[in-house]
Short mmCIF file of C-alpha atoms in Angstrom, two decimals:
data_model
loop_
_atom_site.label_atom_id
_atom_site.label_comp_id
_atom_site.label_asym_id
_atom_site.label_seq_id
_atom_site.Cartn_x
_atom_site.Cartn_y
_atom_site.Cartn_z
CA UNK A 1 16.59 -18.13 -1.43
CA UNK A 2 19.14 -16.98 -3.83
CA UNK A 3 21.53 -20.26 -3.58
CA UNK A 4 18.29 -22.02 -3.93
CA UNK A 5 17.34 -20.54 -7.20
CA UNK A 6 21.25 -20.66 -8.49
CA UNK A 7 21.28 -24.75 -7.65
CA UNK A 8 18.09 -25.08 -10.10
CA UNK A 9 19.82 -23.27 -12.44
CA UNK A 10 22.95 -24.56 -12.53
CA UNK A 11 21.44 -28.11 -13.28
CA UNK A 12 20.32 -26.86 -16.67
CA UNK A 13 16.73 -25.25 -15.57
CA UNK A 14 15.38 -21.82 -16.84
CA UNK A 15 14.31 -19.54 -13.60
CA UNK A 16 12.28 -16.30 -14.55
CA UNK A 17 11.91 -13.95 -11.08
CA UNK A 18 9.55 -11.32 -10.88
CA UNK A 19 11.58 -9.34 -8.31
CA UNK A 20 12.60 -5.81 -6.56
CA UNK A 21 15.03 -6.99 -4.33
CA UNK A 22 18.30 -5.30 -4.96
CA UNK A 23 20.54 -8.61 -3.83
CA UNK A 24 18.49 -10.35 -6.33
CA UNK A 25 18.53 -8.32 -9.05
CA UNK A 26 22.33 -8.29 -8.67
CA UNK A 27 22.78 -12.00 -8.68
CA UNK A 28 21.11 -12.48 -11.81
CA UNK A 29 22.26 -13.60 -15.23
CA UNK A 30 20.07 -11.47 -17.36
CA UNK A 31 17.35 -8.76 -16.42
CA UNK A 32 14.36 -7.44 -18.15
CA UNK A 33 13.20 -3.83 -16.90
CA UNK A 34 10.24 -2.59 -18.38
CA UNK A 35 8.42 0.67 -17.95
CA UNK A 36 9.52 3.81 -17.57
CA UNK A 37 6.97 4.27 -15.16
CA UNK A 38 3.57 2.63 -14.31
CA UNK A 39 0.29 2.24 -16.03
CA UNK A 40 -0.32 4.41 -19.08
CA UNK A 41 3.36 5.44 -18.91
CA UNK A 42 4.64 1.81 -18.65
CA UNK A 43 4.37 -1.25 -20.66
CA UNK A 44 7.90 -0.42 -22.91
CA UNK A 45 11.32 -2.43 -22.40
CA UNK A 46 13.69 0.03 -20.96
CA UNK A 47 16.82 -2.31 -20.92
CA UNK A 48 18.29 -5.82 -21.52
CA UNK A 49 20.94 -7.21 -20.28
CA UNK A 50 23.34 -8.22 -17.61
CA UNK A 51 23.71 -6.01 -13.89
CA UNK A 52 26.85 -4.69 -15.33
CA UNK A 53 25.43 -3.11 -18.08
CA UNK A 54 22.47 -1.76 -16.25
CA UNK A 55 24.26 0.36 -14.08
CA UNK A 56 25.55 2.15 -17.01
CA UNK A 57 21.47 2.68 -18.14
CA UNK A 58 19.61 5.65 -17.28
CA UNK A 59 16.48 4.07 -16.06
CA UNK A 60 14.82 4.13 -12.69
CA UNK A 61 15.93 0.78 -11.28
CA UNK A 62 19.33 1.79 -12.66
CA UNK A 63 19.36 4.80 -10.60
CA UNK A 64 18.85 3.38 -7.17
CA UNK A 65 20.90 0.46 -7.60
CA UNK A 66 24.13 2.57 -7.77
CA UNK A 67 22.85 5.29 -5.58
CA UNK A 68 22.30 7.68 -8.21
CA UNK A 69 18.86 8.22 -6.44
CA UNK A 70 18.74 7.22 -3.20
CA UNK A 71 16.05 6.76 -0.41
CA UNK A 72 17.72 9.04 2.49
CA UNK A 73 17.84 8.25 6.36
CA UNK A 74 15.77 10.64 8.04
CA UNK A 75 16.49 12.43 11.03
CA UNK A 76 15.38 10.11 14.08
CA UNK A 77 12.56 11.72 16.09
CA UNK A 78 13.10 12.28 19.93
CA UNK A 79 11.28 10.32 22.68
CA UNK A 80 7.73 11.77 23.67
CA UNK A 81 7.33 10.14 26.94
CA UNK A 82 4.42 8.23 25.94
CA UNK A 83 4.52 4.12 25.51
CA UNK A 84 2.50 1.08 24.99
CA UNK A 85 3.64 -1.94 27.29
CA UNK A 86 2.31 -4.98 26.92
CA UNK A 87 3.07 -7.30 29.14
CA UNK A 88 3.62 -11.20 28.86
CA UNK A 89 2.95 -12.09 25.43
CA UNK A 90 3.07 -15.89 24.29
CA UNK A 91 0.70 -16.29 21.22
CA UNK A 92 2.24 -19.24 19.27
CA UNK A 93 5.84 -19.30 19.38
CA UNK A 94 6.19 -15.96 21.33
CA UNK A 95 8.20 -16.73 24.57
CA UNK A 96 6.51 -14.33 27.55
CA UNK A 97 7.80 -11.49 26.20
CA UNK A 98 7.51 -8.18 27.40
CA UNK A 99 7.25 -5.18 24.46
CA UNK A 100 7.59 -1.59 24.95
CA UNK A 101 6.54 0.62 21.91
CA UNK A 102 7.45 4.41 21.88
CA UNK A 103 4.37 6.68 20.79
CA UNK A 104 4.99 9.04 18.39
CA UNK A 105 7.85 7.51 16.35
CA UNK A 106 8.08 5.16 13.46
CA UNK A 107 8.60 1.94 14.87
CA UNK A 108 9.65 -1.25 12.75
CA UNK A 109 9.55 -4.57 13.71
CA UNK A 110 12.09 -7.01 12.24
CA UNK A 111 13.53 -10.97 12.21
CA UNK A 112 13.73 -13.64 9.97
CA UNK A 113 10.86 -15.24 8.93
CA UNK A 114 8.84 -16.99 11.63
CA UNK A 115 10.03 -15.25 14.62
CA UNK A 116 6.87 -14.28 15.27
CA UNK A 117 6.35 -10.74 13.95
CA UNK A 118 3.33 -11.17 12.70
CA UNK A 119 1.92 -13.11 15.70
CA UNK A 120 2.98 -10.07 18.41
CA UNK A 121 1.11 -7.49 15.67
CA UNK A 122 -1.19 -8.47 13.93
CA UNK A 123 -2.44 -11.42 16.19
CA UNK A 124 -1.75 -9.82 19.67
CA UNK A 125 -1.07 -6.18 19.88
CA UNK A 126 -3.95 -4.86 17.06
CA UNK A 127 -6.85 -7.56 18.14
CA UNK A 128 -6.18 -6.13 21.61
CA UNK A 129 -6.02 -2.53 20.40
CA UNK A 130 -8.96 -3.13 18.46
CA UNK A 131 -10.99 -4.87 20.74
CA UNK A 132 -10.42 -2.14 23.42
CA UNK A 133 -10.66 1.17 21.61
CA UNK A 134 -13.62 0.04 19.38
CA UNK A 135 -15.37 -2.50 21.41
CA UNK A 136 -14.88 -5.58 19.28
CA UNK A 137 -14.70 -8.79 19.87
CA UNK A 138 -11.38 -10.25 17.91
CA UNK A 139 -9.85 -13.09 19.05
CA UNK A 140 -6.26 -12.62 20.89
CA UNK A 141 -3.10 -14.49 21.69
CA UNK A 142 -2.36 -14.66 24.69
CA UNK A 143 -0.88 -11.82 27.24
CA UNK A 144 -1.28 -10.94 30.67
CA UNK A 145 -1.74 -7.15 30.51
CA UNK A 146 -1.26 -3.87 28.42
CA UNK A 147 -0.87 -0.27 29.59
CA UNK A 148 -0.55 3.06 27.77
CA UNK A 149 -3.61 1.92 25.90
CA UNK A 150 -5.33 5.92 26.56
CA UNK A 151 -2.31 7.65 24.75
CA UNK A 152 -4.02 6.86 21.54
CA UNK A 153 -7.69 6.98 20.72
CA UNK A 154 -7.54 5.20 17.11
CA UNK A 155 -6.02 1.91 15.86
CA UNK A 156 -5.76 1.24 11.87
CA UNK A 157 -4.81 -1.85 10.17
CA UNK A 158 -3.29 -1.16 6.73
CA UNK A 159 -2.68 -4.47 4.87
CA UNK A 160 -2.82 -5.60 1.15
CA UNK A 161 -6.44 -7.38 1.00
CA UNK A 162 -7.95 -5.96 -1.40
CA UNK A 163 -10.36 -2.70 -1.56
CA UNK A 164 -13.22 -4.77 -2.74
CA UNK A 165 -13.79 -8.21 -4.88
CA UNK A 166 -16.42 -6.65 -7.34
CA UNK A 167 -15.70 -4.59 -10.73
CA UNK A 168 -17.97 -1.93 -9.37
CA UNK A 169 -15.17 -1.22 -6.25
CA UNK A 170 -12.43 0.79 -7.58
CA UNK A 171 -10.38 4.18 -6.07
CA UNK A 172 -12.92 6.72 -6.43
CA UNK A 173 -15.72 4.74 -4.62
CA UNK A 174 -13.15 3.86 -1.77
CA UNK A 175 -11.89 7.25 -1.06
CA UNK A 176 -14.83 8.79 -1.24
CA UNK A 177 -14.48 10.84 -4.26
CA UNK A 178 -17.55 9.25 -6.70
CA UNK A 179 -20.27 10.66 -4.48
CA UNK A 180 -18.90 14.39 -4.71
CA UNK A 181 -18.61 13.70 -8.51
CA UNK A 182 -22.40 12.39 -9.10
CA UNK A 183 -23.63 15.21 -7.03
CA UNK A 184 -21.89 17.60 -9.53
CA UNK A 185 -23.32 15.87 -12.56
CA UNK A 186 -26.87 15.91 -10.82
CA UNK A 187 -27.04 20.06 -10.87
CA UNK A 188 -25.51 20.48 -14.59
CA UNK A 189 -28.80 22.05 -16.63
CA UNK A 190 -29.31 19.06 -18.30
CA UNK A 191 -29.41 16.76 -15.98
CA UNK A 192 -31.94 19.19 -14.42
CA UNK A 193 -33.94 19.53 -16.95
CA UNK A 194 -34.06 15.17 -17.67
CA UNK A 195 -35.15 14.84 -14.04
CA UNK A 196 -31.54 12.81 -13.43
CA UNK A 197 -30.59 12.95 -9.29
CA UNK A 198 -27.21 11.58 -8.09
CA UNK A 199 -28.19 8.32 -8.02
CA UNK A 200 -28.80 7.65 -11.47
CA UNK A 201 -24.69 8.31 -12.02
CA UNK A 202 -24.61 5.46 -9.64
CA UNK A 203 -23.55 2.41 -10.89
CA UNK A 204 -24.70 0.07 -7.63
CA UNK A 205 -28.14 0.99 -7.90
CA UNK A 206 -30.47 1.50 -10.65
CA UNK A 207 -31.84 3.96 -12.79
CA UNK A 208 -29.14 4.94 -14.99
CA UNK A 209 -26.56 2.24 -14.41
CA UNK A 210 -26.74 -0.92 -17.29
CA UNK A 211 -29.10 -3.57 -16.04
CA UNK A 212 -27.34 -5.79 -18.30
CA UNK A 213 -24.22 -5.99 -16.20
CA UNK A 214 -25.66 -3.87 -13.07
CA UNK A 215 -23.02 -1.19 -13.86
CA UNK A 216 -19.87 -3.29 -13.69
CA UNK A 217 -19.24 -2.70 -17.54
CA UNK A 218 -18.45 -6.89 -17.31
CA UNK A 219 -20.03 -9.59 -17.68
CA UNK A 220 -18.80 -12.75 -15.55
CA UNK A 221 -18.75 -15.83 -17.57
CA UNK A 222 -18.66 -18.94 -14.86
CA UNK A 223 -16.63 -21.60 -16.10
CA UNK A 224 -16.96 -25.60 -14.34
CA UNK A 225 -13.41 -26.49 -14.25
CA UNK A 226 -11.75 -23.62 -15.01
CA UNK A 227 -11.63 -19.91 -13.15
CA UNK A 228 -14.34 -17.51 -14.07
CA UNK A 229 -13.87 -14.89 -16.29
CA UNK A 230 -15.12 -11.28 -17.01
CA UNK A 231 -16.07 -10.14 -20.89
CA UNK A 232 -17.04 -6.62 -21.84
CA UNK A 233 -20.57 -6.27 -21.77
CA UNK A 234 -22.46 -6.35 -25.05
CA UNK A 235 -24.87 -4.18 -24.04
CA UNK A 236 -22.57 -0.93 -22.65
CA UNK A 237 -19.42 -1.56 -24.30
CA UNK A 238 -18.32 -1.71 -21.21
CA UNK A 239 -19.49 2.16 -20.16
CA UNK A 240 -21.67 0.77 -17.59
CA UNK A 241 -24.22 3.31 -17.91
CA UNK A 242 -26.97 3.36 -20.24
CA UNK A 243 -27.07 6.32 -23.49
CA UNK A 244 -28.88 9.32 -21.66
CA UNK A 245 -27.05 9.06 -18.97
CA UNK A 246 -23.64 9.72 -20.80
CA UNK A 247 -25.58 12.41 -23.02
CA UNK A 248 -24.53 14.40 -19.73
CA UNK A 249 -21.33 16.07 -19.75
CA UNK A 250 -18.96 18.19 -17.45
CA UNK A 251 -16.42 20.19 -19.43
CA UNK A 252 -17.03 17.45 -22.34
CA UNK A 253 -16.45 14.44 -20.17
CA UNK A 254 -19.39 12.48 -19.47
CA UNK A 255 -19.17 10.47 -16.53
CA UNK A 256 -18.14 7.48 -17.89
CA UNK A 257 -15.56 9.74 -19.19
CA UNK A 258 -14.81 10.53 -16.32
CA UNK A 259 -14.27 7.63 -14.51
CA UNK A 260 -11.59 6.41 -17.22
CA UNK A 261 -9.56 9.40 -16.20
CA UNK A 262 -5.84 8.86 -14.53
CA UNK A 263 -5.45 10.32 -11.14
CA UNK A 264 -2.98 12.48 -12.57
CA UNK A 265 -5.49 13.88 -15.74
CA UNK A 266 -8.87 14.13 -12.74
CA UNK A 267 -6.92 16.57 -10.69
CA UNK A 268 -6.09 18.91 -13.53
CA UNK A 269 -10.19 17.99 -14.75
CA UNK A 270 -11.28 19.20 -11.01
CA UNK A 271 -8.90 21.62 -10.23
CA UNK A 272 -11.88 23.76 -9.27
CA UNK A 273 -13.25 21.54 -7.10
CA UNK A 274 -11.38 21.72 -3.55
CA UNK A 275 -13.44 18.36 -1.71
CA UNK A 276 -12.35 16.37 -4.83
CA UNK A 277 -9.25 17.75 -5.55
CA UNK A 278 -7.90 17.44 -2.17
CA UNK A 279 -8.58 13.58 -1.45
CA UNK A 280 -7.13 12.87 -5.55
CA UNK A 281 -4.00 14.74 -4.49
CA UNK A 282 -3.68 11.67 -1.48
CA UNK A 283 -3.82 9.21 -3.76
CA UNK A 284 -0.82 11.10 -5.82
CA UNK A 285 1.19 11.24 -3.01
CA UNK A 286 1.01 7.66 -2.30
CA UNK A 287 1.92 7.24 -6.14
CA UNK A 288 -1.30 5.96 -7.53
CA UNK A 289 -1.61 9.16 -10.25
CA UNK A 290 -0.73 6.22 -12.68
CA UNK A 291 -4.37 4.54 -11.91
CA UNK A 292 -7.87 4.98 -13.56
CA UNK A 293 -10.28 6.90 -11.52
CA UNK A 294 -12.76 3.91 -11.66
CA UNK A 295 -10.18 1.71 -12.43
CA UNK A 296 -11.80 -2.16 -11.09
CA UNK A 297 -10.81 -3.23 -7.84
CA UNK A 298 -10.01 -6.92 -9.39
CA UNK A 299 -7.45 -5.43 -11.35
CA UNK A 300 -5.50 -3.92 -8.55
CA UNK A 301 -2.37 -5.21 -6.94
CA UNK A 302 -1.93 -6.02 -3.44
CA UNK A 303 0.62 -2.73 -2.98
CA UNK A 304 -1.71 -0.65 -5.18
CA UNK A 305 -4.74 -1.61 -2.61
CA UNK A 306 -2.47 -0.82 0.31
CA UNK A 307 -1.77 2.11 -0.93
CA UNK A 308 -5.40 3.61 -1.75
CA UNK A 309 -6.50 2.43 1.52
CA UNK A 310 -3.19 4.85 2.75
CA UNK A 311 -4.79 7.79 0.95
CA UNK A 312 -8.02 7.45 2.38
CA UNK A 313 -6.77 7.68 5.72
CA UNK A 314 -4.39 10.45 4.72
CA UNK A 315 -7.53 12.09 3.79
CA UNK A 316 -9.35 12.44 7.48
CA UNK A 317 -9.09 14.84 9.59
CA UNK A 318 -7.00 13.34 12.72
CA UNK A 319 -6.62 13.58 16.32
CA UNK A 320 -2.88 13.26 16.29
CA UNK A 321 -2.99 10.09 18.63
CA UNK A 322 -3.93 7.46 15.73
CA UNK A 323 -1.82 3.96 15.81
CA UNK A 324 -1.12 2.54 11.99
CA UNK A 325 -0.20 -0.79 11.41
CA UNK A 326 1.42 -1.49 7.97
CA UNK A 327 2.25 -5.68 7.74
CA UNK A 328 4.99 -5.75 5.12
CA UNK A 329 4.03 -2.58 2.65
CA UNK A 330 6.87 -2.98 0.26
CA UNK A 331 5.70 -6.69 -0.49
CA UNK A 332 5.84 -5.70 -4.75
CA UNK A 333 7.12 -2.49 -4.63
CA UNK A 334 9.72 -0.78 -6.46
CA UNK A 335 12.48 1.54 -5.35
CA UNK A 336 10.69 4.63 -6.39
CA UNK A 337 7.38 3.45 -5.08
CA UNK A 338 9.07 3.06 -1.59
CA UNK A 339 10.28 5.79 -1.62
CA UNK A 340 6.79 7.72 -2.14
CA UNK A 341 5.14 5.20 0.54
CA UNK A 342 7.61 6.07 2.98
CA UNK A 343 7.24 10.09 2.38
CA UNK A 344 3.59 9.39 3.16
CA UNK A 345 4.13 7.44 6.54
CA UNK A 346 6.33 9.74 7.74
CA UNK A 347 4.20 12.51 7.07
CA UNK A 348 1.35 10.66 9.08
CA UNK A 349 4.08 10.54 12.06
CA UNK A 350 4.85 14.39 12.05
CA UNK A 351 1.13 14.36 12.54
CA UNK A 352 2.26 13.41 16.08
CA UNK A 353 0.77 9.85 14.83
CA UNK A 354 2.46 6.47 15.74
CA UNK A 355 3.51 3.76 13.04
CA UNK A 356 3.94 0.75 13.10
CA UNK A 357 5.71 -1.42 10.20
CA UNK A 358 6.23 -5.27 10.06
CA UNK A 359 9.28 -5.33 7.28
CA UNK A 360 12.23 -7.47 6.01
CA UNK A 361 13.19 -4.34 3.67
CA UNK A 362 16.22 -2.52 4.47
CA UNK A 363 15.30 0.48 2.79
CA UNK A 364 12.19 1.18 5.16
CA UNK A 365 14.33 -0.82 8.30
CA UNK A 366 17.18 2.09 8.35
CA UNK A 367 14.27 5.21 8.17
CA UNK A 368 12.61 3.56 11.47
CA UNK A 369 13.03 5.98 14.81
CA UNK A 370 12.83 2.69 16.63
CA UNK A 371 13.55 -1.45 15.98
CA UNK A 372 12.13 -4.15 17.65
CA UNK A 373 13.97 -6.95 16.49
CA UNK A 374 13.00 -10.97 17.08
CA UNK A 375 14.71 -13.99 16.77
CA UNK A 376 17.18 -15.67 16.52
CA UNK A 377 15.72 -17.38 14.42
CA UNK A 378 12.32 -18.98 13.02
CA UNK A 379 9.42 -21.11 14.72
CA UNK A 380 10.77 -22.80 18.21
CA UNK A 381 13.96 -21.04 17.54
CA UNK A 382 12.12 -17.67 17.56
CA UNK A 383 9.90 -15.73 19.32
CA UNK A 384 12.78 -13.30 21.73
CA UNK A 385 13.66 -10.21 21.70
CA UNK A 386 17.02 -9.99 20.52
CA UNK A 387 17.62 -5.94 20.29
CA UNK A 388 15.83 -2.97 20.49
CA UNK A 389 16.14 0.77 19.87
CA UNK A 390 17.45 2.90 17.57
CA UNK A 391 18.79 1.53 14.20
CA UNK A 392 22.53 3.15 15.24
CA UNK A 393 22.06 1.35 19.05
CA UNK A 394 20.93 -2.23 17.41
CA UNK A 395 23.81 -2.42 14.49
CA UNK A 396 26.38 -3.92 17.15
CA UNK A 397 24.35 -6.51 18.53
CA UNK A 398 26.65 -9.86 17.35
CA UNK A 399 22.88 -12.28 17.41
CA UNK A 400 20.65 -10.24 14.85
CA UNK A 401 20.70 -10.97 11.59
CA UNK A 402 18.75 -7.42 10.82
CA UNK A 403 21.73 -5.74 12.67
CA UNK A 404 24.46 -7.19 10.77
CA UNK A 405 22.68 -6.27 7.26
CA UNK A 406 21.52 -2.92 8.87
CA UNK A 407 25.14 -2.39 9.50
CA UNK A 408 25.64 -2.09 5.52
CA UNK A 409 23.38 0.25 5.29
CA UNK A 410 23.83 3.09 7.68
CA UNK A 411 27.45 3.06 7.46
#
């Protein structure tokens, strides 16, 4: 990819790359960091310049290019004993394989792309998983058999889709957090006194949501031949709520008010408040503190809706036997954010958990307890096992490209 994008340079094109990728930062002429962080605390150019120069800048991205910060190897976690086999799998270019995963462990699955990753996760193992443990009915690639399926009793997808396609979706609906935070407005005197239940701080039904633009604070303008559009509702301003319902307040913060909050400002607003507090301090540890409250789903990234749906399940209560599937988390993160994603995953592991992460990135690759890597190589050429094990049994292995770039890494 990089020789590609150097050949349309060098015959006299401009190439702008919106990128993380250390090798790619490195090969370029001229970078552009903005922040210093996200959100609110973003939006500023930090430094200009060539990679050279950069290193000598204090910034984030700086840091972890030359190792200033770094994002540590963990210790690897011993074998529990415990395994899913499954047995025969030959879903699209998958050649009969046969794939043991290790329970208990953070397991990451790795090859080029097109060697079938996705097809023996996301298209064989989960469906299966799913279908059993749930009772669905997804449709699987082909296998002959699985065992171990009774040493876990939950299976979780975690992808980037988003959280919801509406403006009324948005963090504190999805984790759960709105409905403790209409109940508290409910029992404040005044609202009392007005007659106001939970439901009119709702803004998906009515009664004290704007009818105007049913509580989405937008209006959506449909366009013929160009993509819709959202403008800020005449009637609101865009506080989706109509004017006695934000005559309500909660320590001066009505709940518009409210809702237009940072994660980082709500949990200092309900400190007192354990159910609320607890499930805002998830979404800080996946690093979403940066993030409105009732920030719109629409204008979420895919990482940023990975992550949330990450803190809601960091919020449950579980059993200790839960499978996670992640399908390439990092896909527009930074450094620093993967470094706080991968905090979070391993925490769900110490849980006695199992993880497992389809990745190219070499930064989650080296932290895995256990690598199943496929190959050689992409579409007919693919679909093998080529190694397997830990990350310091695999880095020998003279076929895998993951090994020889792993290699780098860990030594």
């Amino acid at each position: 990819l990089i020789q590609s994008l150097k050949k349309i340079r060098d015959i006299g094109n401009s190439v702008i790359v919106v990128e993380h990728d250390r090798e790619l930062i490195e090969s370029s002429d001229y970078i552009i960091d903005i922040g210093p962080k996200a959100g609110e605390n973003g939006g500023e150019i930090i430094f200009e310049g060539d990679f050279q120069e950069l290193k000598k800048n204090n910034s984030l991205t700086s840091k972890y290019l030359i190792n200033r910060k770094k994002i540590e190897i963990p210790k690897r976690r011993s074998d529990s004993g415990k395994f899913i086999h499954l047995i025969g799998a030959s879903g699209n270019n998958l050649k009969n394989i046969n794939v043991q995963f290790p329970l208990e462990k953070l397991i990451v699955i790795t090859g080029v792309s097109g060697s079938g990753k996705s097809t023996l996760i996301s298209k064989t193992l989960y469906p299966i998983l799913n279908n059993k443990i749930n009772r669905s009915i997804l449709d699987t690639e082909s296998y002959r058999d699985i065992q171990g399926v009774s040493n876990i009793d939950k299976i979780i997808l975690i992808n980037q889709s988003p959280i919801g396609r509406t403006p009324r979706s948005n963090p504190a609906t999805y984790v759960g957090i709105f409905s403790f935070i209409r109940e508290i407005f409910s029992n404040l005197n005044k609202s009392r006194v007005m007659g106001l239940k939970a439901g009119h701080f709702s803004f998906n039904i009515t009664g004290g949501r704007c009818e105007e633009c049913k509580g989405s604070g937008k209006e959506l303008i449909q366009m013929k031949f160009l993509p819709d559009f959202y403008i800020e509702c005449k009637s609101c301003l865009g506080k989706r709520f109509q004017e006695k319902i934000l005559k309500v307040k909660l320590k001066e913060k009505n709940i518009f008010d409210v809702l237009d909050m940072t994660i980082n400002e709500a949990l200092i607003f309900f400190e007192k408040f354990p159910k609320i507090k607890r499930k805002i301090q998830t979404l800080i540890d996946v690093g979403m503190g940066y993030i409105k409250l009732g920030q719109s789903s629409t204008e979420l990234s895919g990482g940023e809706a990975q992550r949330i749906k990450l803190a809601l399940e960091l919020s449950k209560k579980d059993t200790g036997k839960t499978l996670y599937i992640f399908d390439e988390p990092t896909t527009g993160l930074h450094f620093h954010d993967i470094n706080i994603l991968m905090k979070s995953i391993h925490n769900l592991v110490d849980k006695g958990n199992t993880c497992i992460i389809i990745e190219h990135n070499m930064d989650v690759i080296k932290q895995a307890d256990y690598i199943i890597d496929l190959g050689p190589n992409g579409g007919n050429d693919g679909g093998s096992i080529i190694c397997e094990g830990k990350p310091e049994e695999i880095v020998n292995n003279k076929i895998s490209y993951t090994a020889k770039y792993l290699k780098k890494e860990i030594y």
